[in-house]
XYZ file of N, CA and C in Angstrom:
417
model
N -18.061 14.395 -80.888
C -18.706 14.082 -79.637
C -18.119 14.968 -78.544
N -18.890 15.200 -77.502
C -18.426 16.023 -76.398
C -17.704 15.164 -75.372
N -17.067 15.814 -74.424
C -16.204 15.127 -73.466
C -16.948 14.071 -72.654
N -18.186 14.351 -72.268
C -18.968 13.383 -71.499
C -19.246 12.117 -72.283
N -19.566 12.279 -73.559
C -19.832 11.107 -74.407
C -18.558 10.299 -74.624
N -17.437 10.975 -74.860
C -16.176 10.273 -75.031
C -15.827 9.501 -73.760
N -15.986 10.133 -72.624
C -15.687 9.462 -71.348
C -16.576 8.228 -71.174
N -17.837 8.365 -71.485
C -18.762 7.246 -71.350
C -18.398 6.108 -72.306
N -18.138 6.437 -73.544
C -17.800 5.403 -74.541
C -16.501 4.693 -74.200
N -15.576 5.414 -73.565
C -14.283 4.822 -73.221
C -14.288 4.198 -71.829
N -15.338 4.429 -71.069
C -15.403 3.874 -69.725
C -14.453 4.568 -68.757
N -14.332 5.870 -68.897
C -13.449 6.635 -68.023
C -14.188 7.885 -67.547
N -13.456 8.804 -66.977
C -14.082 10.025 -66.456
C -13.655 11.232 -67.276
N -14.457 12.277 -67.191
C -14.078 13.520 -67.870
C -12.822 14.098 -67.227
N -12.662 13.883 -65.944
C -11.457 14.361 -65.249
C -10.197 13.719 -65.839
N -10.258 12.407 -66.090
C -9.115 11.717 -66.700
C -8.826 12.283 -68.089
N -9.877 12.544 -68.856
C -9.687 13.090 -70.199
C -9.044 14.469 -70.149
N -9.474 15.295 -69.205
C -8.848 16.622 -69.066
C -7.382 16.490 -68.674
N -7.084 15.502 -67.826
C -5.692 15.264 -67.435
C -4.862 14.844 -68.654
N -5.385 13.919 -69.442
C -4.682 13.491 -70.661
C -4.471 14.671 -71.597
N -5.465 15.527 -71.667
C -5.348 16.722 -72.508
C -4.247 17.643 -71.979
N -4.183 17.806 -70.663
C -3.157 18.686 -70.079
C -1.748 18.155 -70.344
N -1.622 16.841 -70.514
C -0.328 16.219 -70.823
C -0.041 16.183 -72.322
N -1.007 16.578 -73.128
C -0.829 16.568 -74.571
C -1.088 15.217 -75.210
N -1.601 14.259 -74.446
C -1.901 12.940 -75.002
C -3.208 12.942 -75.781
N -4.097 13.803 -75.413
C -5.382 13.939 -76.078
C -5.529 15.403 -76.461
N -5.979 15.652 -77.663
C -6.124 17.038 -78.143
C -7.572 17.309 -78.502
N -8.180 18.124 -77.707
C -9.570 18.474 -77.981
C -9.618 19.656 -78.938
N -10.569 19.586 -79.824
C -10.878 20.742 -80.644
C -12.021 21.453 -79.945
N -12.221 22.695 -80.243
C -13.312 23.442 -79.608
C -14.409 23.711 -80.631
N -15.602 23.409 -80.221
C -16.767 23.700 -81.068
C -17.041 25.200 -80.989
N -17.925 25.680 -81.816
C -18.268 27.097 -81.841
C -18.752 27.614 -80.501
N -19.357 26.739 -79.706
C -19.857 27.150 -78.397
C -18.796 27.030 -77.297
N -17.573 26.634 -77.670
C -16.482 26.533 -76.700
C -16.330 25.160 -76.070
N -17.278 24.255 -76.328
C -17.180 22.910 -75.771
C -16.075 22.115 -76.459
N -15.463 21.218 -75.693
C -14.483 20.313 -76.283
C -15.205 19.388 -77.267
N -14.556 19.124 -78.393
C -15.132 18.223 -79.396
C -14.107 17.142 -79.732
N -14.574 15.904 -79.773
C -13.721 14.749 -80.056
C -14.351 13.936 -81.174
N -13.524 13.068 -81.778
C -14.039 12.194 -82.819
C -13.592 10.759 -82.542
N -13.882 9.874 -83.487
C -13.540 8.455 -83.304
C -12.033 8.231 -83.214
N -11.245 9.053 -83.864
C -9.784 8.934 -83.760
C -9.337 9.205 -82.316
N -9.964 10.149 -81.661
C -9.649 10.431 -80.259
C -10.013 9.237 -79.384
N -11.126 8.601 -79.679
C -11.530 7.405 -78.942
C -10.496 6.303 -79.153
N -9.998 6.182 -80.348
C -8.967 5.171 -80.658
C -7.693 5.454 -79.860
N -7.269 6.721 -79.812
C -6.084 7.097 -79.028
C -6.295 6.778 -77.550
N -7.468 7.106 -77.074
C -7.792 6.873 -75.674
C -7.773 5.382 -75.346
N -8.303 4.589 -76.226
C -8.290 3.128 -75.999
C -6.866 2.581 -76.001
N -6.003 3.140 -76.837
C -4.596 2.729 -76.834
C -3.961 3.052 -75.481
N -4.232 4.229 -74.984
C -3.706 4.638 -73.672
C -4.216 3.687 -72.588
N -5.498 3.363 -72.629
C -6.085 2.500 -71.614
C -5.484 1.101 -71.626
N -5.273 0.540 -72.801
C -4.674 -0.791 -72.902
C -3.275 -0.782 -72.295
N -2.505 0.233 -72.635
C -1.146 0.314 -72.107
C -1.152 0.534 -70.592
N -2.069 1.347 -70.097
C -2.194 1.554 -68.646
C -2.558 0.240 -67.960
N -3.428 -0.558 -68.599
C -3.782 -1.866 -68.041
C -2.568 -2.786 -67.946
N -1.607 -2.597 -68.853
C -0.361 -3.367 -68.822
C 0.623 -2.832 -67.786
N 0.296 -1.700 -67.159
C 1.173 -1.134 -66.146
C 2.077 -0.023 -66.648
N 1.827 0.479 -67.837
C 2.641 1.560 -68.381
C 2.280 2.872 -67.694
N 3.277 3.703 -67.455
C 3.047 5.052 -66.969
C 2.452 5.864 -68.129
N 1.771 6.940 -67.789
C 1.159 7.757 -68.840
C 2.192 8.256 -69.844
N 3.335 8.687 -69.370
C 4.345 9.214 -70.284
C 4.828 8.133 -71.255
N 4.817 6.868 -70.814
C 5.223 5.761 -71.689
C 4.243 5.534 -72.831
N 3.032 6.063 -72.717
C 2.045 5.874 -73.781
C 2.240 6.859 -74.933
N 2.996 7.912 -74.686
C 3.153 8.976 -75.686
C 3.642 8.473 -77.050
N 4.679 7.630 -77.132
C 5.117 7.169 -78.461
C 4.031 6.405 -79.225
N 3.190 5.684 -78.498
C 2.112 4.934 -79.137
C 1.054 5.890 -79.696
N 0.726 6.899 -78.900
C -0.238 7.915 -79.337
C 0.312 8.676 -80.547
N 1.578 9.069 -80.462
C 2.205 9.786 -81.575
C 2.223 8.930 -82.841
N 2.450 7.645 -82.676
C 2.479 6.718 -83.811
C 1.111 6.664 -84.491
N 0.054 6.575 -83.692
C -1.299 6.580 -84.262
C -1.607 7.910 -84.935
N -1.210 9.000 -84.290
C -1.459 10.328 -84.875
C -0.733 10.501 -86.199
N 0.405 9.830 -86.352
C 1.169 9.927 -87.591
C 0.533 9.120 -88.722
N -0.546 8.411 -88.400
C -1.274 7.687 -89.439
C -0.953 6.210 -89.522
N -0.170 5.686 -88.612
C 0.140 4.252 -88.629
C -1.087 3.455 -88.180
N -1.231 2.260 -88.710
C -2.432 1.478 -88.384
C -2.482 1.019 -86.923
N -1.334 0.850 -86.305
C -1.244 0.416 -84.912
C -0.296 1.345 -84.162
N -0.557 1.540 -82.888
C 0.282 2.425 -82.079
C 1.650 1.871 -81.782
N 1.827 0.573 -82.002
C 3.133 -0.022 -81.709
C 3.923 -0.366 -82.969
N 3.593 0.282 -84.070
C 4.311 -0.009 -85.322
C 5.440 0.988 -85.590
N 5.773 1.811 -84.598
C 6.864 2.788 -84.741
C 8.043 2.388 -83.857
N 9.216 2.809 -84.244
C 10.433 2.453 -83.513
C 10.389 2.910 -82.055
N 9.869 4.100 -81.794
C 9.815 4.610 -80.419
C 8.906 3.747 -79.546
N 7.830 3.261 -80.102
C 6.918 2.389 -79.357
C 7.589 1.055 -79.038
N 8.278 0.527 -80.024
C 8.987 -0.747 -79.829
C 10.040 -0.602 -78.735
N 10.707 0.539 -78.699
C 11.707 0.783 -77.648
C 11.053 0.823 -76.270
N 9.867 1.395 -76.169
C 9.152 1.415 -74.882
C 8.802 -0.014 -74.473
N 8.375 -0.845 -75.419
C 8.108 -2.259 -75.117
C 9.374 -2.920 -74.563
N 10.487 -2.692 -75.227
C 11.752 -3.303 -74.778
C 12.105 -2.864 -73.356
N 11.970 -1.568 -73.107
C 12.301 -1.040 -71.783
C 11.365 -1.623 -70.718
N 10.091 -1.720 -71.039
C 9.123 -2.266 -70.086
C 9.406 -3.737 -69.818
N 9.730 -4.488 -70.842
C 10.066 -5.903 -70.645
C 11.310 -6.056 -69.772
N 12.306 -5.194 -69.963
C 13.505 -5.242 -69.123
C 13.152 -4.943 -67.665
N 12.272 -3.980 -67.440
C 11.818 -3.676 -66.073
C 11.112 -4.878 -65.453
N 10.257 -5.522 -66.232
C 9.543 -6.697 -65.734
C 10.513 -7.836 -65.429
N 11.508 -8.029 -66.293
C 12.508 -9.077 -66.047
C 13.258 -8.819 -64.742
N 13.620 -7.559 -64.483
C 14.296 -7.214 -63.227
C 13.401 -7.521 -62.031
N 12.155 -7.167 -62.145
C 11.200 -7.407 -61.066
C 11.036 -8.906 -60.812
N 10.922 -9.675 -61.867
C 10.785 -11.131 -61.749
C 12.028 -11.712 -61.090
N 13.207 -11.246 -61.482
C 14.448 -11.727 -60.873
C 14.479 -11.442 -59.375
N 14.070 -10.220 -58.987
C 14.042 -9.871 -57.553
C 13.042 -10.746 -56.811
N 11.883 -10.984 -57.416
C 10.880 -11.837 -56.771
C 11.382 -13.274 -56.627
N 12.095 -13.756 -57.616
C 12.663 -15.112 -57.511
C 13.655 -15.201 -56.360
N 14.492 -14.172 -56.210
C 15.445 -14.142 -55.090
C 14.720 -14.182 -53.751
N 13.711 -13.349 -53.612
C 12.948 -13.305 -52.366
C 12.275 -14.652 -52.119
N 11.730 -15.255 -53.166
C 11.074 -16.550 -53.021
C 12.056 -17.615 -52.561
N 13.245 -17.619 -53.127
C 14.258 -18.593 -52.718
C 14.634 -18.401 -51.255
N 14.843 -17.157 -50.856
C 15.197 -16.887 -49.461
C 14.070 -17.282 -48.522
N 12.843 -16.984 -48.908
C 11.691 -17.344 -48.099
C 11.550 -18.862 -47.996
N 11.770 -19.551 -49.105
C 11.726 -21.019 -49.090
C 12.765 -21.597 -48.151
N 13.962 -21.029 -48.164
C 15.021 -21.481 -47.245
C 14.620 -21.226 -45.801
N 14.035 -20.073 -45.550
C 13.564 -19.747 -44.194
C 12.514 -20.762 -43.734
N 11.610 -21.106 -44.634
C 10.562 -22.058 -44.293
C 11.160 -23.410 -43.924
N 12.086 -23.909 -44.721
C 12.724 -25.198 -44.446
C 13.418 -25.147 -43.091
N 14.183 -24.088 -42.845
C 14.903 -23.972 -41.576
C 13.928 -23.879 -40.405
N 12.844 -23.118 -40.576
C 11.855 -22.979 -39.510
C 11.158 -24.304 -39.227
N 10.830 -25.040 -40.272
C 10.183 -26.342 -40.081
C 11.107 -27.324 -39.378
N 12.385 -27.331 -39.759
C 13.349 -28.228 -39.111
C 13.524 -27.864 -37.641
N 13.639 -26.597 -37.370
C 13.812 -26.161 -35.987
C 12.561 -26.465 -35.170
N 11.412 -26.267 -35.758
C 10.150 -26.515 -35.073
C 9.980 -28.001 -34.775
N 10.324 -28.845 -35.717
C 10.183 -30.293 -35.547
C 11.167 -30.818 -34.512
N 12.328 -30.186 -34.396
C 13.348 -30.646 -33.466
C 13.228 -30.023 -32.094
N 12.273 -29.148 -31.904
C 12.090 -28.512 -30.614
C 13.195 -27.519 -30.280
N 13.919 -27.077 -31.255
C 15.013 -26.130 -31.012
C 14.442 -24.755 -30.713
N 15.325 -23.859 -30.406
C 14.918 -22.482 -30.129
C 14.184 -21.909 -31.320
N 13.448 -20.869 -31.052
C 12.663 -20.231 -32.108
C 13.569 -19.841 -33.274
N 13.159 -20.112 -34.510
C 14.015 -19.808 -35.671
C 14.257 -18.307 -35.817
N 15.423 -18.002 -36.283
C 15.810 -16.614 -36.540
C 15.293 -16.216 -37.914
N 14.634 -15.101 -38.008
C 14.087 -14.628 -39.278
C 15.052 -13.638 -39.900
N 15.628 -14.007 -41.030
C 16.601 -13.141 -41.702
C 15.984 -11.835 -42.156
N 14.725 -11.885 -42.553
C 14.102 -10.679 -43.091
C 13.903 -9.637 -42.004
N 13.329 -10.018 -40.876
C 13.079 -9.039 -39.824
C 14.360 -8.675 -39.103
N 15.311 -9.603 -38.998
C 16.561 -9.307 -38.299
C 17.403 -8.289 -39.052
N 17.314 -8.312 -40.375
C 18.058 -7.309 -41.146
C 17.557 -5.929 -40.810
N 16.266 -5.784 -40.623
C 15.709 -4.474 -40.270
C 16.035 -4.134 -38.828
N 16.095 -5.170 -37.942
C 16.357 -4.932 -36.531
C 17.821 -4.594 -36.232
N 18.745 -4.972 -37.114
C 20.160 -4.740 -36.873
C 20.480 -3.272 -36.628
N 19.732 -2.397 -37.261
C 19.973 -0.967 -37.091
C 19.247 -0.383 -35.889
N 18.377 -1.174 -35.263
C 17.611 -0.618 -34.120
C 18.392 -0.776 -32.843
N 17.916 -0.126 -31.780
C 18.620 -0.132 -30.499
C 17.857 -0.918 -29.450
N 17.145 -1.916 -29.828
C 16.377 -2.722 -28.864
C 17.256 -3.453 -27.915
């Protein structure tokens, strides 16, 4: 199939396919007329890339999965390098979740303090988040 058909079947653009090709993630063969030619295996590789991108993987992180499929494995994540990328991505997500939990706890504390101050008619509550940024300013 030609690049336009592959893009249509995969729900992407020819520009994206050329970009993947420039990174070595997709390898086009050339037909006698010079047009790029792809097959169902290329569509399978492309779908693997798309699924991983939907999960938030960077393009370079998809390479071990693509290489695994090219090596003839039934699934792109059945190789050690792919499993390592999963582990690394999960560790990144865990770090992000931990940071979000910290922010949520601090925000919850701010809310409680603001509500108490508001109910008691005290001075306007101090916001730790904006004050940290203001400490360096010269206002």
